[in-house]
PDB file of C-alpha atoms in Angstrom:
ATOM      1  CA  GLU A   1      -0.121   0.059   0.076  1.00 62.00           C
ATOM      2  CA  ALA A   2       1.293   3.443  -1.027  1.00 61.00           C
ATOM      3  CA  ALA A   3       3.035   5.189   1.891  1.00 92.00           C
ATOM      4  CA  VAL A   4       3.055   8.650   0.293  1.00 97.00           C
ATOM      5  CA  THR A   5      -0.259   9.836  -1.831  1.00 96.00           C
ATOM      6  CA  GLN A   6      -0.895  12.967  -3.497  1.00 97.00           C
ATOM      7  CA  SER A   7      -3.994  14.430  -4.679  1.00 97.00           C
ATOM      8  CA  PRO A   8      -4.992  15.463  -7.105  1.00 97.00           C
ATOM      9  CA  ARG A   9      -2.798  13.443  -9.938  1.00 97.00           C
ATOM     10  CA  ASN A  10      -3.731  16.093 -12.477  1.00 97.00           C
ATOM     11  CA  LYS A  11      -5.063  19.657 -12.166  1.00 97.00           C
ATOM     12  CA  VAL A  12      -5.649  22.241 -14.816  1.00 98.00           C
ATOM     13  CA  ALA A  13      -6.145  25.878 -13.196  1.00 97.00           C
ATOM     14  CA  VAL A  14      -6.625  29.283 -14.501  1.00 97.00           C
ATOM     15  CA  THR A  15      -4.319  32.095 -13.912  1.00 98.00           C
ATOM     16  CA  GLY A  16      -5.043  33.694 -10.780  1.00 97.00           C
ATOM     17  CA  GLY A  17      -6.859  31.072  -9.226  1.00 97.00           C
ATOM     18  CA  LYS A  18      -6.004  29.254  -6.123  1.00 98.00           C
ATOM     19  CA  VAL A  19      -4.810  25.723  -6.019  1.00 98.00           C
ATOM     20  CA  THR A  20      -4.127  23.401  -3.381  1.00 98.00           C
ATOM     21  CA  LEU A  21      -2.030  20.284  -3.704  1.00 98.00           C
ATOM     22  CA  SER A  22      -2.396  17.752  -0.781  1.00 98.00           C
ATOM     23  CA  CYS A  23      -0.250  15.011   0.253  1.00 98.00           C
ATOM     24  CA  ASN A  24      -0.788  12.206   2.919  1.00 98.00           C
ATOM     25  CA  GLN A  25       1.982   9.892   4.281  1.00 97.00           C
ATOM     26  CA  THR A  26       1.489   6.973   6.646  1.00 95.00           C
ATOM     27  CA  ASN A  27       5.281   6.484   7.041  1.00 91.00           C
ATOM     28  CA  ASN A  28       5.090   8.332  10.640  1.00 90.00           C
ATOM     29  CA  HIS A  29       7.741  10.363   9.480  1.00 90.00           C
ATOM     30  CA  ASN A  30       8.355  13.973  10.842  1.00 90.00           C
ATOM     31  CA  ASN A  31       9.743  15.426   7.955  1.00 91.00           C
ATOM     32  CA  MET A  32       7.701  16.228   4.607  1.00 94.00           C
ATOM     33  CA  TYR A  33       8.812  18.153   1.619  1.00 95.00           C
ATOM     34  CA  TRP A  34       7.393  19.704  -1.568  1.00 97.00           C
ATOM     35  CA  TYR A  35       9.504  19.720  -4.671  1.00 97.00           C
ATOM     36  CA  ARG A  36       8.870  20.760  -8.503  1.00 97.00           C
ATOM     37  CA  GLN A  37      10.380  18.868 -11.163  1.00 95.00           C
ATOM     38  CA  ASP A  38      11.091  20.789 -14.314  1.00 94.00           C
ATOM     39  CA  THR A  39      13.349  19.744 -17.509  1.00 87.00           C
ATOM     40  CA  GLY A  40      16.719  20.856 -16.923  1.00 86.00           C
ATOM     41  CA  HIS A  41      16.192  22.022 -13.539  1.00 90.00           C
ATOM     42  CA  GLY A  42      15.852  18.814 -12.013  1.00 90.00           C
ATOM     43  CA  LEU A  43      14.024  18.427  -8.303  1.00 93.00           C
ATOM     44  CA  ARG A  44      13.908  21.790  -6.850  1.00 94.00           C
ATOM     45  CA  LEU A  45      12.817  22.276  -3.165  1.00 94.00           C
ATOM     46  CA  ILE A  46       9.973  24.749  -2.322  1.00 97.00           C
ATOM     47  CA  HIS A  47       8.842  23.844   1.135  1.00 97.00           C
ATOM     48  CA  TYR A  48       9.533  21.480   3.977  1.00 94.00           C
ATOM     49  CA  SER A  49       8.205  20.758   7.469  1.00 94.00           C
ATOM     50  CA  TYR A  50       9.787  19.131  10.413  1.00 90.00           C
ATOM     51  CA  GLY A  51       6.459  18.291  11.802  1.00 92.00           C
ATOM     52  CA  ALA A  52       2.857  19.317  12.551  1.00 95.00           C
ATOM     53  CA  GLY A  53       2.305  23.081  12.610  1.00 96.00           C
ATOM     54  CA  SER A  54       5.770  23.862  11.149  1.00 93.00           C
ATOM     55  CA  THR A  55       6.614  25.018   7.513  1.00 96.00           C
ATOM     56  CA  GLU A  56      10.057  26.281   6.466  1.00 93.00           C
ATOM     57  CA  LYS A  57      11.130  27.742   3.049  1.00 94.00           C
ATOM     58  CA  GLY A  58      12.955  25.732   0.789  1.00 92.00           C
ATOM     59  CA  ASP A  59      15.071  27.000  -2.382  1.00 91.00           C
ATOM     60  CA  ILE A  60      12.113  28.456  -4.263  1.00 96.00           C
ATOM     61  CA  PRO A  61       9.149  29.499  -2.111  1.00 97.00           C
ATOM     62  CA  ASP A  62       8.079  32.503  -3.924  1.00 97.00           C
ATOM     63  CA  GLY A  63       4.483  32.250  -4.906  1.00 97.00           C
ATOM     64  CA  TYR A  64       3.978  29.283  -2.835  1.00 98.00           C
ATOM     65  CA  LYS A  65       2.590  28.734   0.680  1.00 98.00           C
ATOM     66  CA  ALA A  66       2.422  25.307   2.735  1.00 98.00           C
ATOM     67  CA  SER A  67       0.522  24.066   5.525  1.00 98.00           C
ATOM     68  CA  ARG A  68       1.187  21.066   7.848  1.00 98.00           C
ATOM     69  CA  PRO A  69      -2.003  20.533  10.105  1.00 97.00           C
ATOM     70  CA  SER A  70      -1.037  17.151  11.215  1.00 97.00           C
ATOM     71  CA  GLN A  71       1.941  14.504  11.204  1.00 95.00           C
ATOM     72  CA  GLU A  72       0.318  12.814   8.207  1.00 97.00           C
ATOM     73  CA  ASN A  73      -0.837  15.855   5.838  1.00 98.00           C
ATOM     74  CA  PHE A  74       1.271  18.578   4.029  1.00 98.00           C
ATOM     75  CA  SER A  75      -0.511  20.864   1.385  1.00 98.00           C
ATOM     76  CA  LEU A  76       1.123  23.346  -0.987  1.00 98.00           C
ATOM     77  CA  ILE A  77      -0.854  26.329  -2.001  1.00 98.00           C
ATOM     78  CA  LEU A  78      -0.742  28.478  -4.856  1.00 98.00           C
ATOM     79  CA  GLU A  79      -2.694  31.433  -3.752  1.00 96.00           C
ATOM     80  CA  LEU A  80      -2.578  33.185  -7.340  1.00 97.00           C
ATOM     81  CA  ALA A  81      -1.492  30.760 -10.119  1.00 97.00           C
ATOM     82  CA  THR A  82       0.608  31.664 -12.887  1.00 98.00           C
ATOM     83  CA  PRO A  83       1.557  29.930 -15.892  1.00 98.00           C
ATOM     84  CA  SER A  84       5.213  29.734 -14.575  1.00 97.00           C
ATOM     85  CA  GLN A  85       4.008  27.291 -11.907  1.00 98.00           C
ATOM     86  CA  THR A  86       3.026  24.624 -14.809  1.00 98.00           C
ATOM     87  CA  SER A  87       4.982  21.681 -13.641  1.00 97.00           C
ATOM     88  CA  VAL A  88       5.000  18.351 -11.792  1.00 97.00           C
ATOM     89  CA  TYR A  89       4.957  18.598  -8.246  1.00 98.00           C
ATOM     90  CA  PHE A  90       6.175  16.086  -5.648  1.00 98.00           C
ATOM     91  CA  CYS A  91       5.725  15.310  -2.214  1.00 98.00           C
ATOM     92  CA  ALA A  92       8.334  13.532   0.065  1.00 96.00           C
ATOM     93  CA  SER A  93       8.381  12.202   3.494  1.00 94.00           C
ATOM     94  CA  GLY A  94      11.293  11.087   5.514  1.00 89.00           C
ATOM     95  CA  GLY A  95      14.904  12.526   6.163  1.00 70.00           C
ATOM     96  CA  ASP A  96      13.973  12.876   9.824  1.00 71.00           C
ATOM     97  CA  TRP A  97      17.826  12.762  10.223  1.00 69.00           C
ATOM     98  CA  GLY A  98      20.562  13.560   8.104  1.00 66.00           C
ATOM     99  CA  GLY A  99      23.408  11.314   6.805  1.00 67.00           C
ATOM    100  CA  ALA A 100      22.558   7.814   5.771  1.00 67.00           C
ATOM    101  CA  ASN A 101      18.853   8.489   7.265  1.00 71.00           C
ATOM    102  CA  ALA A 102      18.091  11.139   4.755  1.00 78.00           C
ATOM    103  CA  GLU A 103      16.255   8.974   2.656  1.00 86.00           C
ATOM    104  CA  GLN A 104      13.222  10.328   1.239  1.00 91.00           C
ATOM    105  CA  PHE A 105      10.023   8.588   0.118  1.00 94.00           C
ATOM    106  CA  PHE A 106       8.194  10.251  -2.944  1.00 96.00           C
ATOM    107  CA  GLY A 107       4.551  10.534  -3.754  1.00 97.00           C
ATOM    108  CA  PRO A 108       3.315   9.866  -7.322  1.00 95.00           C
ATOM    109  CA  GLY A 109       3.476  13.522  -8.464  1.00 96.00           C
ATOM    110  CA  THR A 110       0.835  16.160  -9.331  1.00 97.00           C
ATOM    111  CA  ARG A 111       0.924  17.427 -13.056  1.00 97.00           C
ATOM    112  CA  LEU A 112      -0.524  21.046 -12.874  1.00 98.00           C
ATOM    113  CA  THR A 113      -1.188  23.139 -15.757  1.00 98.00           C
ATOM    114  CA  VAL A 114      -1.871  26.697 -15.408  1.00 98.00           C
ATOM    115  CA  LEU A 115      -3.624  28.120 -18.392  1.00 96.00           C
TER     116      LEU A 115
ATOM    117  CA  GLY B   1      27.116  25.984   0.253  1.00 78.00           C
ATOM    118  CA  ASP B   2      26.642  22.264  -0.662  1.00 84.00           C
ATOM    119  CA  SER B   3      26.297  21.183  -4.186  1.00 90.00           C
ATOM    120  CA  VAL B   4      25.934  18.246  -6.576  1.00 94.00           C
ATOM    121  CA  THR B   5      27.061  18.495 -10.204  1.00 96.00           C
ATOM    122  CA  GLN B   6      25.699  15.705 -12.761  1.00 97.00           C
ATOM    123  CA  LYS B   7      27.514  16.866 -15.905  1.00 95.00           C
ATOM    124  CA  GLU B   8      25.146  15.017 -18.576  1.00 94.00           C
ATOM    125  CA  GLY B   9      21.917  15.877 -19.193  1.00 94.00           C
ATOM    126  CA  LEU B  10      21.232  13.228 -21.483  1.00 96.00           C
ATOM    127  CA  VAL B  11      22.838   9.851 -21.988  1.00 98.00           C
ATOM    128  CA  THR B  12      22.067   7.692 -25.005  1.00 97.00           C
ATOM    129  CA  LEU B  13      23.150   4.114 -25.169  1.00 96.00           C
ATOM    130  CA  THR B  14      22.620   0.748 -27.083  1.00 97.00           C
ATOM    131  CA  GLU B  15      21.537  -2.045 -25.193  1.00 97.00           C
ATOM    132  CA  GLY B  16      24.227  -4.193 -23.705  1.00 97.00           C
ATOM    133  CA  LEU B  17      26.877  -1.364 -23.464  1.00 97.00           C
ATOM    134  CA  PRO B  18      28.334  -0.301 -20.031  1.00 98.00           C
ATOM    135  CA  VAL B  19      26.526   2.532 -18.350  1.00 97.00           C
ATOM    136  CA  MET B  20      28.344   5.244 -16.605  1.00 97.00           C
ATOM    137  CA  LEU B  21      26.411   8.291 -15.082  1.00 98.00           C
ATOM    138  CA  ASN B  22      28.600  10.953 -13.321  1.00 98.00           C
ATOM    139  CA  CYS B  23      28.202  12.818  -9.952  1.00 98.00           C
ATOM    140  CA  THR B  24      30.559  14.922  -8.331  1.00 97.00           C
ATOM    141  CA  TYR B  25      29.715  16.883  -5.219  1.00 95.00           C
ATOM    142  CA  GLN B  26      31.152  19.746  -3.062  1.00 92.00           C
ATOM    143  CA  THR B  27      30.663  19.885   0.780  1.00 87.00           C
ATOM    144  CA  ILE B  28      32.132  21.678   3.768  1.00 81.00           C
ATOM    145  CA  TYR B  29      31.344  18.376   5.701  1.00 76.00           C
ATOM    146  CA  SER B  30      33.702  15.541   5.962  1.00 73.00           C
ATOM    147  CA  ASN B  31      31.068  13.001   6.663  1.00 77.00           C
ATOM    148  CA  ALA B  32      29.323  13.151   3.234  1.00 81.00           C
ATOM    149  CA  PHE B  33      26.502  10.774   2.144  1.00 88.00           C
ATOM    150  CA  LEU B  34      25.620  10.292  -1.237  1.00 92.00           C
ATOM    151  CA  PHE B  35      22.315   8.836  -2.984  1.00 94.00           C
ATOM    152  CA  TRP B  36      21.558   7.844  -6.341  1.00 97.00           C
ATOM    153  CA  TYR B  37      17.480   8.134  -6.946  1.00 97.00           C
ATOM    154  CA  VAL B  38      15.926   6.673 -10.281  1.00 97.00           C
ATOM    155  CA  HIS B  39      12.483   7.981 -11.581  1.00 96.00           C
ATOM    156  CA  TYR B  40      11.077   5.761 -14.302  1.00 96.00           C
ATOM    157  CA  LEU B  41       8.212   7.367 -16.188  1.00 91.00           C
ATOM    158  CA  ASN B  42       4.856   7.599 -14.418  1.00 89.00           C
ATOM    159  CA  GLU B  43       6.219   6.242 -11.287  1.00 92.00           C
ATOM    160  CA  SER B  44       7.684   7.943  -7.957  1.00 93.00           C
ATOM    161  CA  PRO B  45      11.254   8.658  -7.723  1.00 95.00           C
ATOM    162  CA  ARG B  46      12.792   6.108  -5.320  1.00 95.00           C
ATOM    163  CA  LEU B  47      16.103   5.305  -3.899  1.00 94.00           C
ATOM    164  CA  LEU B  48      18.546   3.142  -5.986  1.00 96.00           C
ATOM    165  CA  LEU B  49      21.729   3.060  -3.681  1.00 94.00           C
ATOM    166  CA  LYS B  50      23.539   5.099  -1.287  1.00 92.00           C
ATOM    167  CA  SER B  51      27.040   5.387   0.385  1.00 91.00           C
ATOM    168  CA  SER B  52      28.874   7.100   3.167  1.00 87.00           C
ATOM    169  CA  THR B  53      32.062   4.758   2.933  1.00 90.00           C
ATOM    170  CA  ASP B  54      35.038   6.074   1.073  1.00 92.00           C
ATOM    171  CA  ASN B  55      36.306   3.646  -1.534  1.00 94.00           C
ATOM    172  CA  LYS B  56      33.569   1.111  -0.877  1.00 94.00           C
ATOM    173  CA  ARG B  57      31.718  -0.355  -3.651  1.00 96.00           C
ATOM    174  CA  THR B  58      27.788  -0.294  -3.196  1.00 95.00           C
ATOM    175  CA  GLU B  59      25.558  -2.513  -5.293  1.00 96.00           C
ATOM    176  CA  HIS B  60      21.806  -2.761  -6.185  1.00 95.00           C
ATOM    177  CA  GLN B  61      19.782  -4.050  -8.802  1.00 93.00           C
ATOM    178  CA  GLY B  62      22.841  -4.328 -11.051  1.00 96.00           C
ATOM    179  CA  PHE B  63      23.984  -1.038 -10.500  1.00 98.00           C
ATOM    180  CA  HIS B  64      27.005   0.101  -8.572  1.00 98.00           C
ATOM    181  CA  ALA B  65      28.812   3.216  -7.280  1.00 98.00           C
ATOM    182  CA  THR B  66      31.961   3.906  -5.135  1.00 97.00           C
ATOM    183  CA  LEU B  67      32.069   6.890  -3.090  1.00 95.00           C
ATOM    184  CA  HIS B  68      35.611   8.755  -3.636  1.00 95.00           C
ATOM    185  CA  LYS B  69      36.112  11.263  -1.247  1.00 92.00           C
ATOM    186  CA  SER B  70      39.428  12.410  -2.678  1.00 93.00           C
ATOM    187  CA  SER B  71      37.916  13.327  -5.942  1.00 95.00           C
ATOM    188  CA  SER B  72      34.381  14.045  -4.524  1.00 94.00           C
ATOM    189  CA  SER B  73      32.568  11.611  -6.849  1.00 96.00           C
ATOM    190  CA  PHE B  74      30.056   9.001  -6.963  1.00 97.00           C
ATOM    191  CA  HIS B  75      29.542   7.689 -10.498  1.00 98.00           C
ATOM    192  CA  LEU B  76      26.833   5.333 -11.117  1.00 98.00           C
ATOM    193  CA  GLN B  77      27.882   2.285 -13.208  1.00 98.00           C
ATOM    194  CA  LYS B  78      26.398  -0.915 -14.813  1.00 98.00           C
ATOM    195  CA  SER B  79      27.977  -3.408 -16.893  1.00 97.00           C
ATOM    196  CA  SER B  80      25.583  -4.010 -19.569  1.00 97.00           C
ATOM    197  CA  ALA B  81      22.426  -1.448 -20.084  1.00 97.00           C
ATOM    198  CA  GLN B  82      18.931  -2.901 -20.541  1.00 97.00           C
ATOM    199  CA  LEU B  83      16.104  -1.305 -22.325  1.00 97.00           C
ATOM    200  CA  SER B  84      14.446  -1.246 -18.577  1.00 97.00           C
ATOM    201  CA  ASP B  85      17.002   0.874 -17.395  1.00 97.00           C
ATOM    202  CA  SER B  86      15.797   4.119 -19.335  1.00 98.00           C
ATOM    203  CA  ALA B  87      15.004   6.662 -16.710  1.00 97.00           C
ATOM    204  CA  LEU B  88      15.803   9.813 -14.856  1.00 97.00           C
ATOM    205  CA  TYR B  89      18.711   9.180 -12.348  1.00 98.00           C
ATOM    206  CA  TYR B  90      19.486  11.918  -9.963  1.00 97.00           C
ATOM    207  CA  CYS B  91      22.490  12.165  -7.789  1.00 97.00           C
ATOM    208  CA  ALA B  92      21.932  13.562  -4.083  1.00 94.00           C
ATOM    209  CA  LEU B  93      23.989  14.635  -1.197  1.00 91.00           C
ATOM    210  CA  SER B  94      23.224  14.723   2.637  1.00 85.00           C
ATOM    211  CA  GLY B  95      26.319  16.529   4.129  1.00 61.00           C
ATOM    212  CA  ILE B  96      25.097  17.100   7.738  1.00 61.00           C
ATOM    213  CA  THR B  97      23.653  15.293  10.776  1.00 54.00           C
ATOM    214  CA  GLY B  98      20.862  16.238  13.126  1.00 50.00           C
ATOM    215  CA  ASN B  99      17.184  16.749  12.262  1.00 48.00           C
ATOM    216  CA  THR B 100      17.239  18.197   8.755  1.00 63.00           C
ATOM    217  CA  GLY B 101      17.266  15.467   6.346  1.00 69.00           C
ATOM    218  CA  LYS B 102      17.196  18.107   3.565  1.00 82.00           C
ATOM    219  CA  LEU B 103      18.803  16.242   0.063  1.00 88.00           C
ATOM    220  CA  ILE B 104      20.720  18.457  -2.263  1.00 89.00           C
ATOM    221  CA  PHE B 105      19.915  17.090  -5.647  1.00 93.00           C
ATOM    222  CA  GLY B 106      21.902  17.402  -9.034  1.00 95.00           C
ATOM    223  CA  LEU B 107      19.922  18.352 -12.055  1.00 95.00           C
ATOM    224  CA  GLY B 108      19.629  14.599 -12.841  1.00 96.00           C
ATOM    225  CA  THR B 109      20.697  12.762 -16.065  1.00 97.00           C
ATOM    226  CA  THR B 110      18.220  10.958 -18.401  1.00 97.00           C
ATOM    227  CA  LEU B 111      19.332   7.507 -19.514  1.00 98.00           C
ATOM    228  CA  GLN B 112      17.974   6.365 -22.840  1.00 98.00           C
ATOM    229  CA  VAL B 113      18.623   2.865 -23.597  1.00 98.00           C
ATOM    230  CA  GLN B 114      18.161   1.937 -27.414  1.00 97.00           C
ATOM    231  CA  PRO B 115      17.646  -1.563 -29.147  1.00 96.00           C
TER     232      PRO B 115
END
């Protein structure tokens, strides 16, 4: 059974609209991450969280907010979506400690298109 | 800061030939942990192998890599490419300990294996 799930799997939004991407994990990991994947840019970290109630800015946080209401759930929010945010978004859990235990477990991804 | 370099964006091979995907890194921490993730189309990125031991070969699913701290390298190799190896491969670094768990990813190398 999948330990990291994302919804929706595909989303088409209009410019200026609000988009919420959801992620749920059953790994009981403290840490969760949101990445976007674009050709030529690899995986880029948007926001991450150390646990319920915490959110931290990653490398490219502009235009995104995050929410961690519980251990299991981590949402990525685009308040005013723009076409430049068209991408594939991955959620991951894990990496509760650095070093060898930094392995992260990824969800299936959400393909977002902003028109 | 810490960084990971994957020189090749695309590697195209004929089935049966050896595979070598390059990964070099920079970190101020002497205790670096390196990871290779594989991302097959329409699946989630997942861990392929990891290592923190200098000059020790790590193997998994026919792939192997050796961490060389003297040259800051962790190249991914396979003796004979298969069509099913076609995927996007990420090298990643965790150079710190403590409750952070962040991974630093390279830009990724797409491996295309042709008949």
